[in-house]
Coordinates of C-alpha atoms and ligand atoms in Angstrom, one line a residue:
Q287 CA -50.5 -45.4 43.9
L288 CA -49.7 -44.7 40.3
K289 CA -49.4 -41.0 41.2
Q290 CA -46.8 -41.8 43.8
S291 CA -44.7 -44.0 41.7
A292 CA -44.9 -41.6 38.8
V293 CA -43.7 -38.7 41.0
S294 CA -40.8 -40.6 42.3
R295 CA -39.8 -41.7 38.8
I296 CA -40.0 -38.2 37.4
N297 CA -37.9 -36.8 40.2
S298 CA -35.2 -39.5 40.0
Q299 CA -31.9 -38.2 38.7
D300 CA -31.5 -40.0 35.4
A301 CA -35.1 -39.9 34.3
D302 CA -35.6 -39.5 30.6
I303 CA -38.6 -37.1 30.5
E304 CA -39.8 -37.8 27.0
Q305 CA -39.7 -41.6 27.6
L306 CA -41.6 -41.2 30.9
R307 CA -44.2 -39.0 29.3
V308 CA -44.9 -41.7 26.7
K309 CA -44.9 -44.4 29.3
L310 CA -47.3 -42.6 31.7
L311 CA -49.6 -40.5 29.5
G312 CA -49.1 -42.0 26.0
K313 CA -51.8 -44.0 24.1
K314 CA -50.5 -47.2 25.6
G315 CA -49.4 -45.5 28.9
E316 CA -50.1 -46.6 32.4
L317 CA -52.7 -43.9 33.1
T318 CA -54.5 -44.5 29.8
A319 CA -54.7 -48.2 30.7
L320 CA -56.2 -47.2 34.1
L321 CA -58.8 -45.0 32.5
K322 CA -59.6 -47.6 29.9
G323 CA -60.6 -49.8 32.8
M324 CA -63.4 -47.4 33.6
K325 CA -66.0 -49.5 32.0
D326 CA -65.5 -52.1 34.6
V327 CA -66.0 -49.6 37.4
A328 CA -69.4 -49.5 39.1
A329 CA -71.5 -46.6 37.8
E330 CA -71.7 -44.8 41.1
N331 CA -67.9 -44.8 41.5
R332 CA -67.1 -43.6 38.0
K333 CA -67.1 -39.9 38.8
A334 CA -64.7 -40.3 41.8
V335 CA -62.3 -42.6 39.8
G336 CA -62.5 -40.1 36.9
E337 CA -61.5 -37.3 39.2
I338 CA -58.6 -39.2 40.6
G339 CA -57.5 -40.1 37.1
N340 CA -57.6 -36.4 36.0
D341 CA -55.8 -35.3 39.2
V342 CA -53.1 -37.8 38.5
R343 CA -52.8 -36.7 34.8
Q344 CA -52.5 -33.1 35.8
T345 CA -49.9 -33.7 38.5
I346 CA -47.8 -35.8 36.1
T347 CA -48.2 -33.3 33.3
E348 CA -47.1 -30.4 35.5
L349 CA -44.2 -32.3 37.0
L350 CA -43.0 -33.3 33.5
A351 CA -43.2 -29.7 32.3
E352 CA -41.2 -28.5 35.3
K353 CA -38.6 -31.1 34.8
K354 CA -38.3 -30.3 31.1
A355 CA -37.9 -26.6 31.7
A356 CA -35.2 -27.3 34.3
E357 CA -33.3 -29.5 31.9
A358 CA -33.5 -26.9 29.1
E359 CA -32.2 -24.3 31.5
A360 CA -29.3 -26.5 32.6
A361 CA -28.4 -27.2 28.9
L362 CA -28.4 -23.4 28.2
S363 CA -26.1 -22.6 31.1
K364 CA -23.8 -25.4 30.0
Q365 CA -23.7 -24.0 26.4
L366 CA -23.1 -20.4 27.7
E367 CA -20.3 -21.7 29.9
A368 CA -18.6 -23.4 27.0
E369 CA -18.9 -20.4 24.7
K370 CA -17.7 -17.9 27.2
I371 CA -15.3 -15.3 25.7
D372 CA -12.7 -13.7 27.9
V373 CA -12.6 -10.1 26.6
T374 CA -9.6 -9.3 28.7
M375 CA -7.4 -11.8 26.8
P376 CA -4.8 -10.3 24.4
G377 CA -6.0 -10.5 20.8
T378 CA -4.1 -11.8 17.7
K379 CA -2.8 -8.8 15.8
A380 CA -3.9 -8.6 12.2
L381 CA -1.1 -7.9 9.7
I382 CA -1.8 -4.7 7.8
G383 CA 0.1 -3.8 4.7
Q384 CA 1.8 -0.6 3.9
P385 CA 3.2 1.2 0.8
H386 CA 6.5 0.0 -0.4
V387 CA 9.4 2.1 0.9
L388 CA 10.1 3.4 -2.6
Q389 CA 6.4 4.3 -3.0
Q390 CA 6.7 6.2 0.3
I391 CA 9.6 8.3 -1.0
I392 CA 7.8 8.9 -4.3
D393 CA 4.6 10.0 -2.4
E394 CA 6.7 12.3 -0.3
I395 CA 8.3 13.9 -3.4
E396 CA 4.9 14.2 -5.1
Q397 CA 3.3 15.8 -2.1
H398 CA 6.1 18.3 -2.0
F399 CA 5.9 19.3 -5.6
L400 CA 2.0 19.4 -5.6
G401 CA 2.5 22.0 -2.8
L402 CA 4.7 24.0 -5.2
G403 CA 2.0 24.0 -7.8
F404 CA 3.5 21.3 -10.1
Q405 CA 1.4 18.7 -11.9
V406 CA 2.2 15.0 -11.5
I407 CA 2.3 13.1 -14.7
D408 CA 1.9 9.5 -13.9
D409 CA -0.5 7.8 -16.3
T410 CA 0.7 5.4 -18.8
V411 CA -0.5 7.5 -21.7
D412 CA 1.7 10.5 -21.0
S413 CA 4.6 8.5 -19.4
P414 CA 5.1 5.2 -21.1
E415 CA 7.7 2.7 -20.0
V416 CA 7.9 1.2 -23.5
E417 CA 9.2 4.2 -25.4
T418 CA 10.4 5.0 -28.9
D419 CA 14.0 5.8 -29.7
E420 CA 12.8 9.2 -30.8
Y421 CA 11.5 10.3 -27.4
N422 CA 14.0 8.5 -25.2
F423 CA 17.0 9.7 -27.2
E424 CA 16.6 11.9 -30.3
R425 CA 14.2 14.5 -28.7
E426 CA 16.5 14.6 -25.7
N427 CA 19.2 15.9 -28.0
L428 CA 20.9 12.5 -28.5
P429 CA 20.9 11.7 -32.3
K430 CA 21.7 8.2 -33.4
D431 CA 25.5 8.6 -33.5
H432 CA 25.8 10.5 -30.3
P433 CA 28.5 9.1 -28.1
A434 CA 26.5 9.8 -24.9
R435 CA 24.1 7.1 -25.9
D436 CA 26.6 4.6 -24.4
M437 CA 26.0 6.2 -21.0
Q438 CA 22.8 4.3 -20.8
D439 CA 22.9 0.7 -22.0
T440 CA 19.5 0.0 -23.5
F441 CA 17.0 -2.8 -23.8
Y442 CA 15.8 -2.6 -27.4
I443 CA 12.6 -4.3 -28.4
T444 CA 12.9 -3.3 -32.1
P445 CA 15.5 -0.9 -33.5
E446 CA 13.0 1.9 -32.9
I447 CA 11.2 0.7 -29.7
L448 CA 12.9 0.3 -26.3
L449 CA 12.4 0.2 -22.6
R450 CA 13.0 3.8 -21.5
T451 CA 16.4 4.3 -19.9
Q452 CA 15.3 7.5 -18.2
T453 CA 12.1 9.5 -17.5
S454 CA 13.4 12.4 -19.6
P455 CA 11.3 11.5 -22.6
V456 CA 8.3 12.8 -20.5
Q457 CA 10.0 16.2 -20.8
S458 CA 9.2 16.2 -24.5
R459 CA 5.8 14.5 -24.2
S460 CA 4.8 17.3 -21.7
L461 CA 6.4 20.2 -23.6
E462 CA 4.7 19.4 -26.9
K463 CA 1.3 19.3 -25.2
H464 CA 1.6 22.3 -23.0
D465 CA -0.3 25.5 -23.7
F466 CA 2.1 28.3 -22.8
S467 CA -0.6 30.9 -23.0
K468 CA -1.9 29.5 -19.7
G469 CA 1.4 29.9 -17.9
P470 CA 4.6 27.9 -17.4
L471 CA 4.9 24.2 -17.6
K472 CA 5.7 22.8 -14.1
M473 CA 5.6 19.0 -13.9
I474 CA 7.1 16.0 -12.2
A475 CA 7.0 12.5 -13.7
P476 CA 7.7 9.6 -11.4
G477 CA 8.2 6.2 -13.0
K478 CA 10.3 3.1 -13.7
V479 CA 13.3 3.0 -16.0
Y480 CA 15.4 0.1 -17.3
R481 CA 19.1 -0.3 -18.2
R482 CA 21.1 -3.3 -19.3
D483 CA 23.2 -3.4 -16.1
T484 CA 24.3 -6.5 -14.3
D485 CA 22.5 -6.4 -10.9
D486 CA 24.8 -5.8 -7.9
A487 CA 24.6 -3.9 -4.7
T488 CA 24.4 -0.5 -6.5
H489 CA 23.0 -1.5 -9.9
S490 CA 19.6 -2.8 -10.8
H491 CA 18.3 -3.4 -14.3
Q492 CA 15.1 -1.7 -13.2
F493 CA 14.9 1.3 -11.0
H494 CA 13.0 4.5 -10.5
Q495 CA 13.3 8.2 -11.4
V496 CA 11.3 11.3 -10.8
E497 CA 11.7 13.7 -13.7
G498 CA 11.0 17.3 -13.0
M499 CA 10.7 20.2 -15.4
V500 CA 9.8 23.9 -15.4
V501 CA 9.6 25.9 -18.6
G502 CA 8.3 29.4 -18.9
E503 CA 9.4 33.0 -19.2
N504 CA 12.5 34.1 -17.4
I505 CA 13.2 30.7 -15.6
T506 CA 16.8 30.8 -14.3
M507 CA 19.3 28.6 -12.6
A508 CA 18.3 30.3 -9.3
D509 CA 14.9 28.8 -9.7
L510 CA 16.5 25.4 -10.2
K511 CA 18.6 25.7 -7.1
G512 CA 15.7 26.9 -5.0
T513 CA 13.5 24.1 -6.1
L514 CA 16.1 21.4 -5.5
L515 CA 17.0 22.9 -2.1
S516 CA 13.4 22.7 -1.0
V517 CA 12.9 19.1 -2.0
M518 CA 16.2 18.0 -0.5
Q519 CA 15.3 19.7 2.8
E520 CA 11.9 18.0 2.6
L521 CA 13.6 14.6 2.4
F522 CA 16.6 15.0 4.6
G523 CA 15.7 17.8 7.0
E524 CA 15.6 21.6 7.0
K525 CA 19.2 22.1 8.0
H526 CA 20.7 20.2 5.1
Q527 CA 22.4 22.2 2.3
I528 CA 23.0 21.4 -1.4
R529 CA 25.8 22.3 -3.8
M530 CA 26.0 22.1 -7.6
R531 CA 29.0 20.9 -9.6
P532 CA 29.4 21.2 -13.4
S533 CA 28.4 18.1 -15.3
Y534 CA 27.2 17.0 -18.7
F535 CA 23.8 15.8 -20.0
P536 CA 23.0 16.2 -23.7
F537 CA 19.6 17.7 -22.9
T538 CA 20.7 20.4 -20.5
E539 CA 23.2 23.2 -20.8
P540 CA 24.7 24.0 -18.5
S541 CA 24.4 20.7 -16.7
V542 CA 25.0 20.1 -13.0
E543 CA 25.3 17.3 -10.5
V544 CA 23.8 18.1 -7.2
D545 CA 25.1 17.0 -3.8
V546 CA 23.4 17.2 -0.5
S547 CA 25.1 17.5 2.9
W548 CA 25.3 14.3 4.9
D549 CA 24.9 16.2 8.2
E550 CA 23.0 19.3 9.2
V551 CA 24.8 22.5 8.3
T552 CA 24.6 25.5 10.8
P553 CA 26.2 28.9 10.4
D554 CA 29.1 27.6 12.5
T555 CA 29.8 24.6 10.3
K556 CA 33.2 25.0 8.5
P557 CA 32.8 24.4 4.7
E558 CA 35.7 21.9 4.7
D559 CA 33.8 19.8 7.3
I560 CA 30.7 19.2 5.2
K561 CA 30.5 15.8 3.7
W562 CA 28.7 16.0 0.3
I563 CA 26.9 13.1 -1.3
E564 CA 25.8 13.1 -4.9
V565 CA 22.0 12.8 -5.3
L566 CA 20.9 13.9 -8.7
G567 CA 21.5 15.4 -12.1
A568 CA 19.9 18.6 -13.5
G569 CA 20.5 21.6 -15.7
M570 CA 19.0 24.3 -17.8
T571 CA 17.0 22.9 -20.7
H572 CA 19.0 22.8 -24.0
P573 CA 17.5 25.1 -26.7
N574 CA 17.6 22.1 -29.1
V575 CA 15.1 20.2 -26.9
L576 CA 12.8 23.2 -26.7
R577 CA 13.0 23.7 -30.5
M578 CA 12.3 20.0 -31.2
D579 CA 9.2 20.1 -29.0
G580 CA 7.9 23.2 -30.7
V581 CA 8.8 25.7 -28.0
D582 CA 10.6 28.9 -28.9
P583 CA 13.9 29.1 -27.0
E584 CA 14.1 32.9 -27.6
K585 CA 10.9 33.3 -25.6
Y586 CA 11.0 30.6 -23.1
S587 CA 13.7 28.9 -20.9
G588 CA 13.6 26.2 -18.3
F589 CA 15.3 23.6 -16.2
A590 CA 15.0 19.9 -15.7
F591 CA 16.2 17.5 -13.0
G592 CA 16.1 13.7 -12.4
L593 CA 15.8 12.3 -8.9
G594 CA 16.5 8.7 -8.1
P595 CA 14.1 7.4 -5.4
D596 CA 16.1 4.2 -5.0
R597 CA 19.3 6.1 -4.2
L598 CA 17.5 8.6 -2.0
A599 CA 15.9 5.7 0.0
M600 CA 19.3 4.0 0.4
L601 CA 20.8 7.2 1.7
K602 CA 17.9 8.1 3.9
Y603 CA 17.6 4.7 5.5
G604 CA 21.1 3.4 5.3
V605 CA 20.2 0.5 2.9
D606 CA 23.4 -0.9 1.4
D607 CA 22.0 -3.1 -1.4
I608 CA 19.6 -1.8 -4.0
R609 CA 18.4 -5.4 -4.7
Q610 CA 16.6 -5.4 -1.3
F611 CA 14.0 -3.1 -2.8
Y612 CA 13.0 -5.7 -5.4
L613 CA 13.1 -8.9 -3.4
N614 CA 9.8 -8.0 -1.6
D615 CA 10.8 -9.7 1.6
V616 CA 8.3 -8.4 4.1
R617 CA 10.8 -8.6 7.0
F618 CA 12.8 -6.0 5.1
L619 CA 9.9 -3.9 3.9
S620 CA 8.0 -3.8 7.1
Q621 CA 10.9 -1.8 8.7
F622 CA 9.8 1.3 6.8
N623 CA 6.6 2.3 8.3
R624 CA 6.0 6.0 7.6
K625 CA 3.6 6.1 10.6
G626 CA 6.6 5.5 12.7
Ligands
LIG291 N1 18.0 11.6 -17.3 C1 19.2 11.8 -16.6 C2 19.8 10.5 -16.2 O1 19.0 9.5 -16.2 C3 19.0 12.7 -15.3 C4 18.7 14.1 -15.7 C5 17.3 14.5 -15.8 C6 19.7 15.0 -15.8 C7 17.0 15.8 -16.1 C8 19.4 16.3 -16.2 C9 18.1 16.7 -16.3 O2 20.9 10.3 -15.8

């Protein structure tokens, strides 16, 4: 009787297995109570009653275990169902950064010159942004009263210390260190420069330059032109041409301004159809500069040039406001992904 009622209770839909186990088999359970009554059973019947009791216990125990296992399995399926992942759903794309567009141009220039066997001077020891008047101006052949000092309005920190207005002081810092018995000096120096300009679409008080210099035996203007043509073709494409116009810089003589053709130039292009845009200043290193940096101008000659990555990036990508480069708006910057 107990067995039957137990079986039906265990099988019923909303049975709480643990509660039933206590109720049926626990210390104060129904079966236990039954077995406790053994002492009142006649001796000859005890064995039979005991067997029935054991049978009932075993049946109940097995049934309970089965039911428990079934419940655990159901719970597991339910959990798996809830945690199911649809691997075919489109994912959320992680935003990955990229080098700043100016850094991309500078990297491209660096790679080009490394390929030509130049060294890249970029550490703060050999190319400081906080410079002395001596390196920024005097060693660049601009003594204190030189009128060309006005060409570059300067942020002075003290009368002798300033924010460099150009990367040209790295010319002197490299020349005075170079050991010419080991061959010519061939270097580029990318970096930031500062001028007291009012910011507008074409002026920024902070911008970038890549200085370049080659000094050695028999370095000529042809070497300068070939070097500049190669880097301009790297940046603008192989079919672009350059031209040089006379100009003036205190530290080069002769000095030139260099233009690059806006469009590709083929053998059929008429010279008058070429649209030239100014991209950089350059020239043959002034003997005074060599002399001040301890290099004999009778023995060695060289050239120098100054590229402007900001201007190059504006031309290359059609950016019409230099201030865009310094606002760090990712919507602007993410347009320039060199991976395409
Ligand atoms: N330093 C010059 C400038 O800032 C550019 C330049 C560099 C010109 C080297 C000639 C040679 O305008």
